[in-house]
PDB file of C-alpha atoms and ligand atoms in Angstrom:
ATOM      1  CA  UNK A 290      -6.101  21.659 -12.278  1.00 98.00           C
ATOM      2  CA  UNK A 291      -8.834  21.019  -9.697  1.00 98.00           C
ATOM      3  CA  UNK A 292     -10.245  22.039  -6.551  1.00 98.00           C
ATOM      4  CA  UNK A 293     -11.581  20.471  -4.016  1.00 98.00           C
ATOM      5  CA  UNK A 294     -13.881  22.680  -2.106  1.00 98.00           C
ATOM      6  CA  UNK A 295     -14.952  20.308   0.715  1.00 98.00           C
ATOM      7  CA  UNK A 296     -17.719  21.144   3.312  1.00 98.00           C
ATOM      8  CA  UNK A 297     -17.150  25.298   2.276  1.00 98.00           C
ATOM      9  CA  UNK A 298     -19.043  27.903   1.197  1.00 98.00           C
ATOM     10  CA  UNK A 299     -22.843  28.329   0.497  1.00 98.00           C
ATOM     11  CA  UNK A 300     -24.408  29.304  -3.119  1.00 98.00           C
ATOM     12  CA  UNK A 301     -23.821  32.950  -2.539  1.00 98.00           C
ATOM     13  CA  UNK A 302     -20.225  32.118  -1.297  1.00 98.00           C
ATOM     14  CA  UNK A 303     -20.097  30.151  -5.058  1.00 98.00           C
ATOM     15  CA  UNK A 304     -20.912  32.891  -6.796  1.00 98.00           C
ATOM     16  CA  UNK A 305     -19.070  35.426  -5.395  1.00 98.00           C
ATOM     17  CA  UNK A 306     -16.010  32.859  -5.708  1.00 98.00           C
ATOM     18  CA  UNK A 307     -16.884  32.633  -9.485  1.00 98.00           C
ATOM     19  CA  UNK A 308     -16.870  36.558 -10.173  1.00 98.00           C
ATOM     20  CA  UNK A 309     -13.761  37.036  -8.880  1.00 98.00           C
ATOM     21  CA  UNK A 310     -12.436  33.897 -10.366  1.00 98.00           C
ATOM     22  CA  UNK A 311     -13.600  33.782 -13.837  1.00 98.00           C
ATOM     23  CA  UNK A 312     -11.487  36.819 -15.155  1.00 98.00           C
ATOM     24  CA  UNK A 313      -8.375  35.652 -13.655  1.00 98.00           C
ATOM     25  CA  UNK A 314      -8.776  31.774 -14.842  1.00 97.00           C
ATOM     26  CA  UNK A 315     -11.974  31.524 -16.670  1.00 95.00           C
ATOM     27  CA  UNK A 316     -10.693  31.116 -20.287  1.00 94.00           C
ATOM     28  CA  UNK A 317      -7.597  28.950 -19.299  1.00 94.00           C
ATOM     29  CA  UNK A 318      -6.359  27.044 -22.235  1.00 93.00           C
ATOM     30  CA  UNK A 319      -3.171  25.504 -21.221  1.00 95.00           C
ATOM     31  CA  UNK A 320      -5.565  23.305 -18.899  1.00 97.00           C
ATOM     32  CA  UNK A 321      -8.228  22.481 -17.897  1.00 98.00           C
ATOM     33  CA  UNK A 322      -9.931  23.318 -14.949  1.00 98.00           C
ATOM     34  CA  UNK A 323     -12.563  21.781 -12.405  1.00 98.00           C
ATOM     35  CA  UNK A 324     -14.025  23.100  -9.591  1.00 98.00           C
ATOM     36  CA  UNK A 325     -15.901  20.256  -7.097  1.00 99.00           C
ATOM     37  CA  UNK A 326     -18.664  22.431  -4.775  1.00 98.00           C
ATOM     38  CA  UNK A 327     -20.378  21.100  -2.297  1.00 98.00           C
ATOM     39  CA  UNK A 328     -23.600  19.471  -3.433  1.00 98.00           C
ATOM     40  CA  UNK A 329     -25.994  21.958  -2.728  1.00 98.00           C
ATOM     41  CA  UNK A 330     -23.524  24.215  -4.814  1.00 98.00           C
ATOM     42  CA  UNK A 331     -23.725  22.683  -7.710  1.00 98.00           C
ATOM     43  CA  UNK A 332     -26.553  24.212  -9.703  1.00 98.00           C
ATOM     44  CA  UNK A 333     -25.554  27.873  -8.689  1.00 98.00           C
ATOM     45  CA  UNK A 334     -21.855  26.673  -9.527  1.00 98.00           C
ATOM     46  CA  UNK A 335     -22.649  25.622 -13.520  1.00 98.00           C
ATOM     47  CA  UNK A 336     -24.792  28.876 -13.783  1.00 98.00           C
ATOM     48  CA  UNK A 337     -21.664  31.146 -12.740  1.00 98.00           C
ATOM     49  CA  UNK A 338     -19.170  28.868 -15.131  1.00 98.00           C
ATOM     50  CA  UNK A 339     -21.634  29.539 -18.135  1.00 98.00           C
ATOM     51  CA  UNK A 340     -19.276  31.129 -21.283  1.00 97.00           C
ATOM     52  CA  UNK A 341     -15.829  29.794 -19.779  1.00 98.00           C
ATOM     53  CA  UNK A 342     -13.762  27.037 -19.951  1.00 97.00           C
ATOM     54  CA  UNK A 343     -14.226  26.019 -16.771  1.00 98.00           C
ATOM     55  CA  UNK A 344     -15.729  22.563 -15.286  1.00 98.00           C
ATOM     56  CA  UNK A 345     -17.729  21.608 -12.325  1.00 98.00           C
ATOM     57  CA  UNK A 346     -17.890  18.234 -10.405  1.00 98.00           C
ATOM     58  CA  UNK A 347     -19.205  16.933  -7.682  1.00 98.00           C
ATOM     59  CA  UNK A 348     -17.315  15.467  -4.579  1.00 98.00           C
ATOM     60  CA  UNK A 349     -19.193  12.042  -4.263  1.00 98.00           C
ATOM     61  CA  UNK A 350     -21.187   9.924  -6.326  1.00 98.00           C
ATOM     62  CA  UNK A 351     -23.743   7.454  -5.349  1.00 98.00           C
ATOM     63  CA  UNK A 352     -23.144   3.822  -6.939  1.00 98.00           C
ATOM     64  CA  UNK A 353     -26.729   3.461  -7.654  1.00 98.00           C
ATOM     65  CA  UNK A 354     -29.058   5.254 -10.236  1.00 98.00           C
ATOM     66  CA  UNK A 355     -31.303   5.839  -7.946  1.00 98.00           C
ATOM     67  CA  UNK A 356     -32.982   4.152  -4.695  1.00 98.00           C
ATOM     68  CA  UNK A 357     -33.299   4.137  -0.951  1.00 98.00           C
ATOM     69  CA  UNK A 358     -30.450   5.285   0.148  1.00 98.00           C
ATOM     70  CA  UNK A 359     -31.031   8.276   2.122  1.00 98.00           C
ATOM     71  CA  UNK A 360     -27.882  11.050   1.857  1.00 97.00           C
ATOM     72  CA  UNK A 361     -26.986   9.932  -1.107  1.00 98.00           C
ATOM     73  CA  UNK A 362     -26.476  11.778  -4.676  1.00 98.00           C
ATOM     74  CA  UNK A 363     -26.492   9.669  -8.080  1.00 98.00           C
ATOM     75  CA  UNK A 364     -24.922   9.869 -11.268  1.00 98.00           C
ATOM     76  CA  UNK A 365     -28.535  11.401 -13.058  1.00 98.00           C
ATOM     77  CA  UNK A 366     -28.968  13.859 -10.437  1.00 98.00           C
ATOM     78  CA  UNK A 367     -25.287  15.143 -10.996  1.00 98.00           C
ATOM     79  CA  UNK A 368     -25.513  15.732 -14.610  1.00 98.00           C
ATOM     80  CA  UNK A 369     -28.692  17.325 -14.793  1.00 98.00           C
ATOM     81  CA  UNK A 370     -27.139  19.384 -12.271  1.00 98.00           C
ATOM     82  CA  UNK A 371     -25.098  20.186 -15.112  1.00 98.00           C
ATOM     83  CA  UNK A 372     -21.733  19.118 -13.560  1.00 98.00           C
ATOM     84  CA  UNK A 373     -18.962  16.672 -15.654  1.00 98.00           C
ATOM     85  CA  UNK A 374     -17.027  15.210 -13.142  1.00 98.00           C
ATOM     86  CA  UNK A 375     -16.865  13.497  -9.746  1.00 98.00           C
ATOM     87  CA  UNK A 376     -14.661  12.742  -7.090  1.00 98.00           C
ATOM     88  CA  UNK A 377     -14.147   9.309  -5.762  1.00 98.00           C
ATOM     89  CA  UNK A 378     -12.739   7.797  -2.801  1.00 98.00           C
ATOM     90  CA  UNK A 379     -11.355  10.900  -1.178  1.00 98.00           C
ATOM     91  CA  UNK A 380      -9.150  10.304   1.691  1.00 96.00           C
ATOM     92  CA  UNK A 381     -11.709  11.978   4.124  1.00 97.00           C
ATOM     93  CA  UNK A 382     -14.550   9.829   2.953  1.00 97.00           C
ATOM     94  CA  UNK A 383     -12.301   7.017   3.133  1.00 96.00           C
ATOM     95  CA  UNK A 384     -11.383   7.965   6.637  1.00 95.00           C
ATOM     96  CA  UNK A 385     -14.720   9.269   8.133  1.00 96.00           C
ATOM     97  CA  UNK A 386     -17.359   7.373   6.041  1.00 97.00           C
ATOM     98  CA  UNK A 387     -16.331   3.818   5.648  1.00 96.00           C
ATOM     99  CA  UNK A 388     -15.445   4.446   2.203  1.00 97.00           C
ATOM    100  CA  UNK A 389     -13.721   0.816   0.716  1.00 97.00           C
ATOM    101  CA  UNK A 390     -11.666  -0.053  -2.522  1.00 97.00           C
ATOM    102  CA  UNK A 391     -14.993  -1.567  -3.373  1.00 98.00           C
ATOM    103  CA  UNK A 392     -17.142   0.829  -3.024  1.00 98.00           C
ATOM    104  CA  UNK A 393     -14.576   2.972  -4.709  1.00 98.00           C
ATOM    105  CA  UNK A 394     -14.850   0.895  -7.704  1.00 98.00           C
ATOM    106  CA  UNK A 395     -18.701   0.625  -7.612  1.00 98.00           C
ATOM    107  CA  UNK A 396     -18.835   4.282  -7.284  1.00 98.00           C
ATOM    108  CA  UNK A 397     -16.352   4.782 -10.635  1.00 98.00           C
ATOM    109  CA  UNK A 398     -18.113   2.143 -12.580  1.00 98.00           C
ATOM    110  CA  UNK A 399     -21.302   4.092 -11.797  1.00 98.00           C
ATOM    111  CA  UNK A 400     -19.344   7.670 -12.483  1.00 98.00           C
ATOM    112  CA  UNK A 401     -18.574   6.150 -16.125  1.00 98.00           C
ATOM    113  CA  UNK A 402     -22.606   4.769 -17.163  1.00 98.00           C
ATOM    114  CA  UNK A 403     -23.428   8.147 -15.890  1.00 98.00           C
ATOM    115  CA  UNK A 404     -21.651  10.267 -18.379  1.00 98.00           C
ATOM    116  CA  UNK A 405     -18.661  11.943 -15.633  1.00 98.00           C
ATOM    117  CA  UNK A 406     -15.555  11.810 -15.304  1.00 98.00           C
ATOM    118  CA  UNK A 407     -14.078   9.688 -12.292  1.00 98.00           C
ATOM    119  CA  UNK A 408     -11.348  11.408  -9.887  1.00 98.00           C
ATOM    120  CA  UNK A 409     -10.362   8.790  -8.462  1.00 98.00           C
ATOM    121  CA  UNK A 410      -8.208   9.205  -5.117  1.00 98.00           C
ATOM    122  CA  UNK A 411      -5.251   6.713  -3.486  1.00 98.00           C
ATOM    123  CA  UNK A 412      -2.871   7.517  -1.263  1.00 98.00           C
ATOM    124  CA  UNK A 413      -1.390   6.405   2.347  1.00 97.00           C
ATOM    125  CA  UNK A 414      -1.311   7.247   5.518  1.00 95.00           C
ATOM    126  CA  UNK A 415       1.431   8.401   7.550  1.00 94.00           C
ATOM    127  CA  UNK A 416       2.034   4.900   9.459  1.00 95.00           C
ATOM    128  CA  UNK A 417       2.046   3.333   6.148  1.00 96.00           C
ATOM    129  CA  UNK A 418       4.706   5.557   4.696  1.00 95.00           C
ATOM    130  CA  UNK A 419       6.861   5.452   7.763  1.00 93.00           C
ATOM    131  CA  UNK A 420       6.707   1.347   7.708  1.00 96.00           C
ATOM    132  CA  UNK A 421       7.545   1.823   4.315  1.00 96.00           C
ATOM    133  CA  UNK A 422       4.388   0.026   3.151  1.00 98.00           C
ATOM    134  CA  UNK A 423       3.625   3.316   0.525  1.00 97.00           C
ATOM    135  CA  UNK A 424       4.180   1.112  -2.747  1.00 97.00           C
ATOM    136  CA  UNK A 425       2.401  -1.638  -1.284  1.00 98.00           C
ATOM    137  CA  UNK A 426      -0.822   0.542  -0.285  1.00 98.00           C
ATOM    138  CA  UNK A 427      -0.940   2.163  -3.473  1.00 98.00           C
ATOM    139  CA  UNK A 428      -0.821  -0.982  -5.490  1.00 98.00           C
ATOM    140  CA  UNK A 429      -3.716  -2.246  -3.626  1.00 98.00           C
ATOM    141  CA  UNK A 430      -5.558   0.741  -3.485  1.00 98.00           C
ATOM    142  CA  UNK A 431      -4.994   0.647  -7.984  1.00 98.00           C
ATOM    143  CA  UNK A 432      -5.537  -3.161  -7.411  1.00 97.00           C
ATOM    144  CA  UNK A 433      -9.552  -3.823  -5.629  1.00 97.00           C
ATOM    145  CA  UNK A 434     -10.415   0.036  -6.458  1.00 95.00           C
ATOM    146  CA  UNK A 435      -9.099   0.414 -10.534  1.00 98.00           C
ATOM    147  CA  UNK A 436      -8.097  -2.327 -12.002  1.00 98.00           C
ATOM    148  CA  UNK A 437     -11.707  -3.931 -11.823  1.00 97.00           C
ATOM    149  CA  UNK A 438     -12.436  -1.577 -14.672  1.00 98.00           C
ATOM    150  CA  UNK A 439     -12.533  -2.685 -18.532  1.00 98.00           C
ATOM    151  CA  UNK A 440     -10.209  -0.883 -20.842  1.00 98.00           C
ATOM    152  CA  UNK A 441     -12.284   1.312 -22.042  1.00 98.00           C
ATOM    153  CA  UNK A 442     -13.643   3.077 -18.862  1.00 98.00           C
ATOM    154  CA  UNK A 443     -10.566   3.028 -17.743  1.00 98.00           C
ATOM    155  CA  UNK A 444      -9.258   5.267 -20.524  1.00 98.00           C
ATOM    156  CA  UNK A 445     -12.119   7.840 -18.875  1.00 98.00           C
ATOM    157  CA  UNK A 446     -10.578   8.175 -15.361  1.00 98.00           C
ATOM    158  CA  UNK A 447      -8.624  10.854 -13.849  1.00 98.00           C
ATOM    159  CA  UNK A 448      -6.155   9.500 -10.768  1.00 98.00           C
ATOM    160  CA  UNK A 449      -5.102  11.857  -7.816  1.00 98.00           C
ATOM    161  CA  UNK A 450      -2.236  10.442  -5.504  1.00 98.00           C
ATOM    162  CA  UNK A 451      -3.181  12.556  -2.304  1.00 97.00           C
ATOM    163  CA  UNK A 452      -0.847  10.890   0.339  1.00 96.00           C
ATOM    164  CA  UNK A 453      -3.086  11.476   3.712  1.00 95.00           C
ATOM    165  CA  UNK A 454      -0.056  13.062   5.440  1.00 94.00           C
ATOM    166  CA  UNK A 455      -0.083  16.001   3.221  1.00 94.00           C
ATOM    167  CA  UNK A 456      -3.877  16.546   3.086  1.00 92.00           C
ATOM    168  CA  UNK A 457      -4.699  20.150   5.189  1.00 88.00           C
ATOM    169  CA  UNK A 458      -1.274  19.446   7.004  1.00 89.00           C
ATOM    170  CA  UNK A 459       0.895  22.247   5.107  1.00 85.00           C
ATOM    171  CA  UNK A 460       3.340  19.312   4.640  1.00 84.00           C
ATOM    172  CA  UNK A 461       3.510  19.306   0.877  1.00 84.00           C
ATOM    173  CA  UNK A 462       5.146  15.546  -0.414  1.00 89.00           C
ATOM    174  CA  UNK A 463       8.383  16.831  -2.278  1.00 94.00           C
ATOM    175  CA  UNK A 464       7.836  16.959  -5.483  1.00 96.00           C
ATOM    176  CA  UNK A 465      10.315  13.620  -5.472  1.00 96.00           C
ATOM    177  CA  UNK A 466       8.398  11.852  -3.208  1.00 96.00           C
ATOM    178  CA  UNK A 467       5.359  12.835  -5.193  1.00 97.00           C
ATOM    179  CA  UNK A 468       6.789  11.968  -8.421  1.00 97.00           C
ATOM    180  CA  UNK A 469       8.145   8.347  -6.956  1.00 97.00           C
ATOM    181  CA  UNK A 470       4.465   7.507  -5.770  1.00 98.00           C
ATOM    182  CA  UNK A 471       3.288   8.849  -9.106  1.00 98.00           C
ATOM    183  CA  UNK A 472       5.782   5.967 -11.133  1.00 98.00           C
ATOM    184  CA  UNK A 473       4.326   3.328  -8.810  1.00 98.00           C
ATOM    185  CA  UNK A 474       0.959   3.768  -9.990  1.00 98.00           C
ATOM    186  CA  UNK A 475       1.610   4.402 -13.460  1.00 98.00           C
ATOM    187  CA  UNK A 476       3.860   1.100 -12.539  1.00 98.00           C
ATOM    188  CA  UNK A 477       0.578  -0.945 -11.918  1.00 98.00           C
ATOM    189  CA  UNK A 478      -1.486   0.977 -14.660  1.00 98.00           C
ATOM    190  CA  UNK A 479       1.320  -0.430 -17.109  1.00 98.00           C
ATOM    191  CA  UNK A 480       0.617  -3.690 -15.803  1.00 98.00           C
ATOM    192  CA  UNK A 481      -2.801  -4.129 -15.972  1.00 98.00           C
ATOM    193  CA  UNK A 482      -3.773  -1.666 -19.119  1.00 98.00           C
ATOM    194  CA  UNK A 483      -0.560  -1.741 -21.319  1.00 98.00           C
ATOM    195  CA  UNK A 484       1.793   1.246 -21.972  1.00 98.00           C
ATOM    196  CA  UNK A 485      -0.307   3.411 -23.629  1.00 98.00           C
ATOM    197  CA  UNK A 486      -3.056   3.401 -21.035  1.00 98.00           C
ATOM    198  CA  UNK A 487       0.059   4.504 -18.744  1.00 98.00           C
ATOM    199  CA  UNK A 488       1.037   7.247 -21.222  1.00 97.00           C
ATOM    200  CA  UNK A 489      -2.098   8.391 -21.520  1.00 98.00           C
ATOM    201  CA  UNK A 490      -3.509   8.464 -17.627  1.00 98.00           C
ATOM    202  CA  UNK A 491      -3.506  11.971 -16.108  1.00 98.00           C
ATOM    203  CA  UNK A 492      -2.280  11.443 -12.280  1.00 98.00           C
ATOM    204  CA  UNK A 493      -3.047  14.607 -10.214  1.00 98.00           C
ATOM    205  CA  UNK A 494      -0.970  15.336  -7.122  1.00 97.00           C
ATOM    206  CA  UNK A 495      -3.035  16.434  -3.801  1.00 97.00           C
ATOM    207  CA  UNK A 496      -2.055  17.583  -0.422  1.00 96.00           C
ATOM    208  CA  UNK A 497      -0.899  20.876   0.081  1.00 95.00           C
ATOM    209  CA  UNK A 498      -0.460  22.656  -3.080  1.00 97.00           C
ATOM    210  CA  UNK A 499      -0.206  26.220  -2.761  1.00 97.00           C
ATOM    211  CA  UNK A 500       0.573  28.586  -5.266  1.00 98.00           C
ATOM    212  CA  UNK A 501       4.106  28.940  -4.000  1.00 97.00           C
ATOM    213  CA  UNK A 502       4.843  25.155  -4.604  1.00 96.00           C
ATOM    214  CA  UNK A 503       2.939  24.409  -7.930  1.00 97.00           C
ATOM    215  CA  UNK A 504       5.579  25.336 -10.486  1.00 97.00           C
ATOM    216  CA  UNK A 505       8.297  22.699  -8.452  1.00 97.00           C
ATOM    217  CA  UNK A 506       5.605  19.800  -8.294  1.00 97.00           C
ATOM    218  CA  UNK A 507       4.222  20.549 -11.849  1.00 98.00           C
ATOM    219  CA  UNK A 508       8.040  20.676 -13.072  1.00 98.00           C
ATOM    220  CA  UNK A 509       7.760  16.891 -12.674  1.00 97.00           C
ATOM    221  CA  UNK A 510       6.725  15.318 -15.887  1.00 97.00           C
ATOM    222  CA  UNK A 511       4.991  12.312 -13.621  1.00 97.00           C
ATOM    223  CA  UNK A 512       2.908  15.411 -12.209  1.00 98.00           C
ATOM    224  CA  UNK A 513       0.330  15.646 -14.454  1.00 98.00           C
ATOM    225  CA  UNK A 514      -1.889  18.212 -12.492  1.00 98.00           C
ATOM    226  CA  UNK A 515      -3.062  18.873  -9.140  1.00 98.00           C
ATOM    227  CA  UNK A 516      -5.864  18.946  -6.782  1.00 98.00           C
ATOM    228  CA  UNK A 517      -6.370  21.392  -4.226  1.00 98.00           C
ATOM    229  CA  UNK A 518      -8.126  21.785  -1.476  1.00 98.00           C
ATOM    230  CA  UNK A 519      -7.556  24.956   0.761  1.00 98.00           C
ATOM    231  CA  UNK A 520      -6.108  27.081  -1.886  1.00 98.00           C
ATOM    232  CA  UNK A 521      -8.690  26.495  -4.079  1.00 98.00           C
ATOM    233  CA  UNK A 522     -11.209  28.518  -1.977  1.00 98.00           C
ATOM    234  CA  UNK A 523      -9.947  31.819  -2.702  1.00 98.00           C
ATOM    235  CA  UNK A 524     -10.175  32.975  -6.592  1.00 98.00           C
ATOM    236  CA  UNK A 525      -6.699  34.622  -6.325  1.00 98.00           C
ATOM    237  CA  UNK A 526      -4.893  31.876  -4.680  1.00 98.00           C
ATOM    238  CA  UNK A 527      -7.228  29.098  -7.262  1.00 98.00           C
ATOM    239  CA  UNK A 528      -6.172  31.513 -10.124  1.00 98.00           C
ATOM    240  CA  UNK A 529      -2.628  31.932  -9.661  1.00 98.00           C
ATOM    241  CA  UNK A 530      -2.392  27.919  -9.140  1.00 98.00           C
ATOM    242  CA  UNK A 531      -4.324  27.582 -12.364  1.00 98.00           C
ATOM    243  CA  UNK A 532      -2.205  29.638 -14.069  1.00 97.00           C
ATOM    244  CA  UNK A 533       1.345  28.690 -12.502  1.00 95.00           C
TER     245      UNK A 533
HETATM  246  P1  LIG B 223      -5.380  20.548   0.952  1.00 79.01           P
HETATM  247  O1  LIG B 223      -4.953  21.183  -0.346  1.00 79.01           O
HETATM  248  O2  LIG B 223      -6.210  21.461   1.805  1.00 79.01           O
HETATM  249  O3  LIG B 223      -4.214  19.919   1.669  1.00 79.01           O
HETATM  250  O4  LIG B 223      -6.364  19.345   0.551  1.00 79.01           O
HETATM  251  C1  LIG B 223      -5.974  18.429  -0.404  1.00 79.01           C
HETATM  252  C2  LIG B 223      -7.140  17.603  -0.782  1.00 79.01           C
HETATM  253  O5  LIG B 223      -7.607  16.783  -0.013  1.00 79.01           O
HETATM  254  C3  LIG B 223      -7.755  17.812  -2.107  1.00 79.01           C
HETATM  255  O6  LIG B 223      -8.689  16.831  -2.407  1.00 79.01           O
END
């Protein structure tokens, strides 16, 4: 169960989250749970998880180790920051920052030599669903963005199917419609890594879960787990989620 915290809160904000949040989630064990701050969150965000059971990641990763390439965060910096994981290829940086399957890919591969764990995010956009091109994105989303990976780091990587119509839109994807995309790209992981790969790949759903809608989407055995973006800035909301 993730969250997703996007361009919110400051440190303070963090850590005030984290008090309230740690008694209601913080020893989870039917899960587990990561919480992606903002950058400059990080550091105060490990501090507050200290004694719990609960993970932090970042929301980017830089492909490189290290180098000019000004606004940019690498692998090294993240874990010393003490964080585990890292988003990749979110919709939004997709969308506003020229993100690319290939630089999706470059980004993972460099998530993996790092030591985190990849998040790594498909999904389509409206248009595409509605010309009925949704199987067809996703495949070559999995195809220039996954399947480049070996076997191995592949068995490392989280995937979240966050169709872009759902993202901050209140329009939750049915936990059918979730479930079908969900088939398609344990479909391709099949393909390319062999059944137990499939098996064995967590795929998150994203897009507006709330904790009213959890229990339906997570009643989907293709529903591995979800990540959340508004809901997961308040600890109640986050909590109750966690804990659906
Ligand atoms: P919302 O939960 O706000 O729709 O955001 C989903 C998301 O983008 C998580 O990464």
């Amino acid at each position: 169960m993730a969250g997703n915290w996007k361009m919110y809160k400051t440190p303070a904000e963090t850590i005030a989250f984290f008090e309230k949040f740690r008694p209601l989630a913080g020893q989870a064990a039917h899960c587990e749970v990561v919480i992606c701050p903002p950058f400059t969150n990080l550091a105060a965000a490990v501090e507050a998880v200290k004694g719990t059971r609960i993970q932090i990641g970042a929301q980017n990763i830089a492909w490189a180790k290290e180098g000019a390439f000004t606004g940019e965060i690498s692998g090294p910096m993240i874990r010393a920051a003490g964080a585990t994981h890292a988003i990749v290829g979110h919709s939004e940086r997709r969308q506003y920052f020229s993100e690319t399957d290939e630089t999706v890919l470059k980004r993972t591969q460099a998530a993996l030599e790092f030591g985190l764990a990849p998040i790594v995010c498909v999904g389509e956009r409206l248009e595409e669903r509605e010309a009925g091109k949704t199987e067809a994105v996703l495949a070559g989303q999995f195809e220039k963005g996954i399947a480049g990976l070996t076997p191995q780091q592949f068995a490392k990587i989280v995937i979240a199917y966050e169709p872009v119509w759902a993202i901050g839109t209140g329009k939750t994807a049915t936990p059918e419609i979730a479930a079908d995309a969900h088939r398609a790209i344990r479909g391709r992981v099949r393909e390319k890594f062999g059944a137990a790969a499939a098996d064995a790949v967590r795929i998150l759903y994203g897009g507006s879960v709330k904790p009213d809608n959890t229990r339906t989407l997570m009643a989907q055995p293709e529903i591995d787990g979800v990540l959340v973006g508004g809901a997961s800035l308040d600890p109640v909301s986050f909590a109750s989620i966690v804990n659906f």
